[in-house]
Coordinates of N, CA and C in Angstrom, one line a residue:
M115 N -10.4 53.3 50.4 CA -11.5 52.4 50.7 C -12.1 51.9 49.3
N116 N -12.4 50.6 49.3 CA -13.0 50.0 48.1 C -14.6 50.0 48.3
I117 N -15.3 50.3 47.2 CA -16.7 50.4 47.3 C -17.3 49.5 46.2
D118 N -18.2 48.6 46.5 CA -18.9 47.8 45.5 C -20.2 48.6 45.0
I119 N -20.4 48.5 43.8 CA -21.7 49.1 43.2 C -22.4 48.0 42.5
K120 N -23.7 48.1 42.5 CA -24.6 47.2 41.8 C -25.9 48.0 41.5
I121 N -26.2 48.1 40.2 CA -27.3 49.0 39.8 C -28.1 48.3 38.7
Q122 N -29.4 48.3 38.8 CA -30.3 47.7 37.8 C -31.4 48.8 37.6
R123 N -31.4 49.3 36.4 CA -32.4 50.4 36.0 C -32.9 50.1 34.6
S124 N -34.1 50.6 34.4 CA -34.7 50.5 33.0 C -35.6 51.8 32.7
L125 N -35.8 51.9 31.5 CA -36.6 53.1 31.0 C -37.3 52.7 29.7
D126 N -38.6 53.0 29.6 CA -39.3 52.7 28.3 C -39.2 53.9 27.4
V127 N -39.0 53.6 26.1 CA -38.9 54.7 25.1 C -40.0 54.4 24.1
D128 N -40.6 55.4 23.6 CA -41.7 55.3 22.6 C -41.1 55.2 21.2
V129 N -40.2 54.3 21.0 CA -39.5 54.1 19.7 C -39.5 52.6 19.4
P130 N -39.9 52.2 18.2 CA -39.9 50.8 17.9 C -38.5 50.1 18.0
Y131 N -38.5 48.9 18.4 CA -37.2 48.1 18.6 C -36.3 48.3 17.4
E132 N -36.8 48.1 16.2 CA -36.0 48.2 15.0 C -35.2 49.5 14.9
D133 N -35.8 50.6 15.3 CA -35.2 51.9 15.3 C -34.2 52.1 16.4
V134 N -34.3 51.3 17.5 CA -33.5 51.4 18.7 C -32.2 50.6 18.5
K135 N -32.3 49.6 17.6 CA -31.1 48.7 17.4 C -29.8 49.4 17.0
V136 N -30.0 50.6 16.4 CA -28.8 51.4 16.0 C -27.9 51.6 17.2
L137 N -28.4 51.6 18.4 CA -27.5 51.8 19.6 C -26.4 50.8 19.7
L138 N -26.7 49.6 19.2 CA -25.8 48.5 19.2 C -24.8 48.6 18.0
D139 N -25.1 49.3 17.0 CA -24.3 49.4 15.8 C -23.2 50.5 16.0
D140 N -23.5 51.5 16.8 CA -22.6 52.6 17.0 C -22.2 52.6 18.5
L141 N -21.3 51.7 18.8 CA -20.9 51.5 20.2 C -20.4 52.7 20.8
E142 N -19.4 53.4 20.2 CA -18.8 54.5 20.7 C -19.7 55.7 21.0
S143 N -20.6 56.0 20.1 CA -21.6 57.0 20.4 C -22.5 56.7 21.5
T144 N -22.9 55.4 21.6 CA -23.8 55.0 22.7 C -23.0 55.2 24.1
I145 N -21.8 54.8 24.1 CA -21.0 54.9 25.4 C -20.9 56.4 25.7
R146 N -20.6 57.3 24.7 CA -20.3 58.7 25.0 C -21.5 59.4 25.6
R147 N -22.7 58.8 25.6 CA -23.9 59.5 26.2 C -23.8 59.4 27.8
F148 N -22.9 58.6 28.3 CA -22.8 58.4 29.7 C -22.3 59.7 30.4
P149 N -23.0 60.2 31.4 CA -22.6 61.5 32.0 C -21.3 61.3 32.8
K150 N -20.6 62.4 32.9 CA -19.3 62.5 33.6 C -18.2 61.8 32.9
L151 N -18.4 61.3 31.7 CA -17.4 60.7 30.9 C -16.5 61.8 30.3
R152 N -15.3 61.9 30.8 CA -14.4 63.0 30.4 C -13.6 62.6 29.2
K153 N -13.2 61.3 29.1 CA -12.3 60.9 28.0 C -12.6 59.4 27.8
L154 N -12.7 59.0 26.5 CA -12.9 57.6 26.1 C -11.8 57.3 25.1
T155 N -11.0 56.3 25.5 CA -9.8 56.0 24.6 C -9.9 54.5 24.2
K156 N -9.8 54.3 22.9 CA -9.8 52.9 22.4 C -8.5 52.2 22.8
V157 N -8.6 51.1 23.4 CA -7.4 50.3 23.8 C -7.3 49.0 23.2
G158 N -8.2 48.7 22.2 CA -8.2 47.4 21.5 C -9.5 47.3 20.7
S159 N -9.7 46.1 20.1 CA -10.9 45.9 19.4 C -12.1 45.8 20.3
N160 N -13.0 46.8 20.2 CA -14.2 46.9 21.1 C -13.8 47.0 22.5
A161 N -12.6 47.6 22.8 CA -12.2 47.8 24.2 C -11.9 49.3 24.4
Y162 N -12.4 49.8 25.5 CA -12.2 51.2 25.7 C -11.8 51.5 27.2
L163 N -11.0 52.5 27.4 CA -10.6 53.0 28.7 C -11.5 54.3 28.9
W164 N -12.2 54.2 30.0 CA -13.1 55.3 30.5 C -12.3 56.1 31.5
E165 N -12.3 57.5 31.3 CA -11.8 58.3 32.4 C -12.9 59.3 32.7
M166 N -13.4 59.3 33.9 CA -14.5 60.1 34.3 C -14.2 61.3 35.2
S167 N -15.0 62.3 35.1 CA -14.8 63.4 36.0 C -15.2 62.9 37.4
A168 N -14.8 63.8 38.4 CA -15.1 63.4 39.8 C -16.5 63.1 40.1
I169 N -16.8 62.0 40.8 CA -18.1 61.5 41.2 C -18.1 61.6 42.7
G170 N -19.1 62.2 43.3 CA -19.3 62.3 44.7 C -19.5 63.8 45.1
S171 N -18.9 64.1 46.2 CA -19.1 65.5 46.8 C -17.7 66.0 47.3
R172 N -17.3 67.0 46.7 CA -16.0 67.6 47.1 C -16.2 68.3 48.5
A173 N -17.4 68.8 48.8 CA -17.7 69.4 50.1 C -17.5 68.3 51.2
A174 N -18.0 67.1 51.0 CA -17.8 66.1 52.0 C -16.5 65.4 51.9
N175 N -15.7 65.8 50.9 CA -14.4 65.2 50.7 C -14.5 63.7 50.3
I176 N -15.6 63.4 49.6 CA -15.8 62.1 49.0 C -16.0 62.3 47.5
A177 N -14.9 62.3 46.8 CA -15.0 62.5 45.3 C -13.9 61.6 44.7
H178 N -14.3 60.9 43.6 CA -13.4 59.9 43.0 C -13.5 60.0 41.5
E179 N -12.3 60.1 40.9 CA -12.2 60.2 39.4 C -12.0 58.7 39.0
V180 N -13.1 58.1 38.6 CA -13.1 56.7 38.2 C -12.5 56.5 36.8
S181 N -11.6 55.5 36.7 CA -11.1 55.1 35.4 C -11.1 53.6 35.4
Y182 N -11.5 53.1 34.2 CA -11.5 51.6 34.0 C -11.5 51.3 32.6
A183 N -11.2 50.1 32.2 CA -11.3 49.7 30.8 C -12.2 48.4 30.8
A184 N -12.8 48.3 29.6 CA -13.7 47.1 29.5 C -13.7 46.7 28.0
K185 N -13.9 45.4 27.8 CA -14.1 44.8 26.5 C -15.6 44.6 26.3
Y186 N -16.0 45.2 25.2 CA -17.5 45.1 24.8 C -17.8 44.1 23.8
S187 N -19.0 43.5 23.9 CA -19.4 42.5 22.9 C -20.9 42.8 22.7
V188 N -21.3 42.7 21.4 CA -22.6 43.0 21.0 C -23.3 41.7 20.5
D189 N -24.5 41.4 21.0 CA -25.3 40.3 20.6 C -26.5 40.9 20.0
A190 N -26.5 41.1 18.7 CA -27.6 41.8 18.0 C -28.9 41.0 18.1
K191 N -28.8 39.7 18.0 CA -30.0 38.9 18.1 C -30.8 39.1 19.4
R192 N -30.0 39.1 20.5 CA -30.6 39.3 21.8 C -30.8 40.8 22.1
G193 N -30.3 41.7 21.3 CA -30.4 43.1 21.6 C -29.6 43.5 22.8
Q194 N -28.4 43.0 22.9 CA -27.6 43.2 24.1 C -26.2 43.7 23.8
L195 N -25.8 44.6 24.6 CA -24.4 45.1 24.7 C -23.9 44.7 26.1
S196 N -22.8 44.0 26.1 CA -22.3 43.6 27.4 C -20.8 43.9 27.5
W197 N -20.3 44.1 28.7 CA -18.9 44.4 28.9 C -18.3 43.7 30.1
K198 N -17.0 43.4 30.0 CA -16.2 42.8 31.0 C -15.0 43.7 31.3
P199 N -14.6 43.8 32.5 CA -13.4 44.7 32.8 C -12.1 44.1 32.3
L200 N -11.2 45.0 32.0 CA -9.9 44.7 31.7 C -9.0 45.0 32.9
P201 N -8.4 44.1 33.6 CA -7.9 44.3 34.9 C -6.6 45.2 34.9
E202 N -6.0 45.4 33.9 CA -4.7 46.1 33.9 C -4.9 47.7 33.8
Y203 N -6.1 48.1 33.9 CA -6.4 49.6 33.7 C -7.1 50.1 34.9
G204 N -6.8 51.3 35.3 CA -7.6 52.2 36.2 C -7.7 51.8 37.6
N205 N -8.7 52.4 38.2 CA -9.0 52.2 39.7 C -10.4 51.6 39.9
A206 N -10.9 50.9 38.9 CA -12.2 50.2 39.1 C -12.3 49.0 38.2
A207 N -13.2 48.1 38.5 CA -13.5 47.0 37.6 C -15.0 46.9 37.5
I208 N -15.5 47.2 36.3 CA -17.0 47.3 36.2 C -17.4 46.5 35.0
E209 N -18.5 45.7 35.2 CA -19.0 44.9 34.2 C -20.5 45.0 34.2
G210 N -21.1 44.6 33.0 CA -22.6 44.7 33.0 C -23.1 44.5 31.6
H211 N -24.4 44.9 31.4 CA -25.0 44.8 30.1 C -26.1 45.9 30.0
F212 N -26.3 46.2 28.7 CA -27.3 47.1 28.3 C -28.2 46.4 27.3
R213 N -29.5 46.2 27.6 CA -30.4 45.4 26.8 C -31.5 46.2 26.3
L214 N -32.0 45.7 25.1 CA -33.1 46.3 24.4 C -34.2 45.3 24.4
H215 N -35.4 45.6 24.8 CA -36.5 44.7 24.9 C -37.7 45.3 24.1
S216 N -38.1 44.6 23.0 CA -39.2 45.0 22.2 C -40.5 45.0 23.0
Q217 N -41.3 46.0 22.9 CA -42.6 46.1 23.5 C -43.6 46.7 22.5
G218 N -43.7 46.0 21.4 CA -44.6 46.5 20.3 C -44.1 47.7 19.7
K219 N -44.8 48.8 19.9 CA -44.3 50.1 19.3 C -43.3 50.8 20.1
A220 N -43.0 50.3 21.3 CA -42.0 50.9 22.2 C -40.9 49.9 22.5
T221 N -39.9 50.3 23.2 CA -38.8 49.5 23.6 C -38.4 49.8 25.0
K222 N -38.0 48.8 25.7 CA -37.5 49.0 27.1 C -36.0 48.9 27.0
L223 N -35.3 49.9 27.6 CA -33.9 49.9 27.8 C -33.6 49.5 29.2
S224 N -32.8 48.4 29.3 CA -32.4 47.9 30.7 C -30.9 48.0 30.8
F225 N -30.5 48.5 31.9 CA -29.0 48.7 32.2 C -28.7 48.0 33.5
D226 N -27.8 47.0 33.5 CA -27.4 46.4 34.8 C -25.9 46.5 34.8
V227 N -25.4 46.9 36.0 CA -23.9 47.1 36.1 C -23.6 46.7 37.5
Q228 N -22.4 46.2 37.7 CA -21.8 45.9 39.0 C -20.3 46.0 38.9
G229 N -19.7 46.2 40.0 CA -18.3 46.3 40.0 C -17.7 46.8 41.4
K230 N -16.5 47.1 41.3 CA -15.8 47.6 42.5 C -15.0 48.8 42.1
L231 N -15.1 49.9 42.9 CA -14.3 51.1 42.8 C -13.2 50.9 43.9
R232 N -12.0 51.1 43.4 CA -10.8 50.9 44.3 C -10.2 52.3 44.7
E233 N -9.7 52.3 45.9 CA -9.0 53.4 46.4 C -9.8 54.7 46.4
V234 N -11.1 54.6 46.9 CA -11.9 55.8 47.0 C -11.5 56.5 48.2
P235 N -11.1 57.8 48.1 CA -10.7 58.5 49.3 C -11.9 59.0 50.1
V236 N -12.0 58.4 51.3 CA -13.2 58.7 52.2 C -12.6 59.0 53.6
P237 N -13.0 60.2 54.1 CA -12.6 60.5 55.5 C -13.2 59.5 56.4
L238 N -12.5 59.2 57.5 CA -12.9 58.2 58.5 C -14.3 58.4 59.0
M239 N -14.7 59.6 59.2 CA -16.1 59.9 59.8 C -17.2 59.6 58.8
Y240 N -16.9 59.4 57.5 CA -17.9 59.1 56.5 C -17.9 57.7 56.0
R241 N -17.0 56.8 56.5 CA -16.8 55.5 56.0 C -18.1 54.6 56.0
L242 N -19.0 54.8 56.9 CA -20.2 54.0 57.0 C -21.2 54.5 55.9
L243 N -21.2 55.8 55.6 CA -22.1 56.4 54.7 C -21.7 56.3 53.2
A244 N -20.4 56.2 53.0 CA -19.8 56.4 51.7 C -20.4 55.3 50.7
P245 N -20.5 54.0 51.0 CA -21.0 53.1 50.0 C -22.3 53.4 49.5
S246 N -23.3 53.8 50.3 CA -24.6 54.1 49.8 C -24.6 55.5 49.1
F247 N -23.8 56.4 49.6 CA -23.7 57.7 48.9 C -23.2 57.5 47.5
I248 N -22.1 56.8 47.3 CA -21.5 56.6 46.0 C -22.4 55.8 45.1
Q249 N -23.1 54.8 45.7 CA -24.1 54.0 44.9 C -25.2 54.9 44.4
G250 N -25.7 55.8 45.2 CA -26.7 56.8 44.8 C -26.2 57.7 43.7
K251 N -25.0 58.1 43.8 CA -24.4 59.0 42.7 C -24.3 58.2 41.4
F252 N -23.9 56.9 41.5 CA -23.8 56.1 40.2 C -25.2 55.8 39.7
T253 N -26.1 55.6 40.6 CA -27.5 55.3 40.1 C -28.0 56.5 39.3
R254 N -27.8 57.7 39.8 CA -28.2 58.9 39.1 C -27.5 59.0 37.7
L255 N -26.3 58.6 37.7 CA -25.6 58.7 36.4 C -26.2 57.7 35.4
V256 N -26.6 56.5 35.8 CA -27.2 55.5 35.0 C -28.6 56.0 34.5
D257 N -29.3 56.6 35.4 CA -30.6 57.2 35.1 C -30.4 58.3 34.0
T258 N -29.5 59.1 34.2 CA -29.2 60.2 33.2 C -28.8 59.6 31.9
F259 N -28.0 58.5 31.9 CA -27.6 57.9 30.6 C -28.8 57.4 29.9
L260 N -29.7 56.7 30.6 CA -30.9 56.2 30.0 C -31.8 57.4 29.4
E261 N -31.9 58.4 30.2 CA -32.6 59.6 29.7 C -32.0 60.2 28.5
N262 N -30.7 60.4 28.5 CA -29.9 60.9 27.3 C -30.1 60.0 26.1
T263 N -30.1 58.7 26.3 CA -30.3 57.8 25.2 C -31.7 57.9 24.7
R264 N -32.7 58.0 25.5 CA -34.1 58.2 25.1 C -34.2 59.5 24.3
D265 N -33.7 60.6 24.8 CA -33.8 61.8 24.1 C -33.1 61.8 22.7
A266 N -32.0 61.1 22.7 CA -31.3 61.0 21.4 C -32.1 60.2 20.4
L267 N -32.8 59.1 20.9 CA -33.6 58.3 20.0 C -34.8 59.1 19.5
N268 N -35.4 59.9 20.4 CA -36.6 60.7 20.0 C -36.2 61.8 19.0
T269 N -35.0 62.4 19.1 CA -34.7 63.5 18.2 C -34.2 63.0 16.9
S270 N -33.8 61.7 16.8 CA -33.3 61.1 15.5 C -34.5 60.7 14.7
R271 N -35.7 60.7 15.2 CA -36.9 60.2 14.4 C -37.4 61.3 13.5

């Protein structure tokens, strides 16, 4: 079963924008904060293959080990990291952006992602519930990524 995901989340951090911009300079460290990321492999200039641990519920027999590759670009002036999927890799196509917004002495982190997970094994009796269930699991991963990023920024001060 193919499942579409679309997530928009944000989090405020009590760190000035100038101190948060380092997230755009160290792309690999920023990516590695994403939960369930099992392996990150460089496949080109600013291009990475993600291999994730199972997402879902093994008890409900809805668990998917997502893998995909994306090409990343940084727009330091706009405070944005964006990515586009590389189609020849994995079982998903995911694109999005991670933005930094100055708010005086604080910064807002915004994360927008959308894409398609392909070949998600879902038992017939769960097919109606699976899309919202998987969307919820991914939303929690994004929230955790933002929290991990906030914590890393706070400890580096």
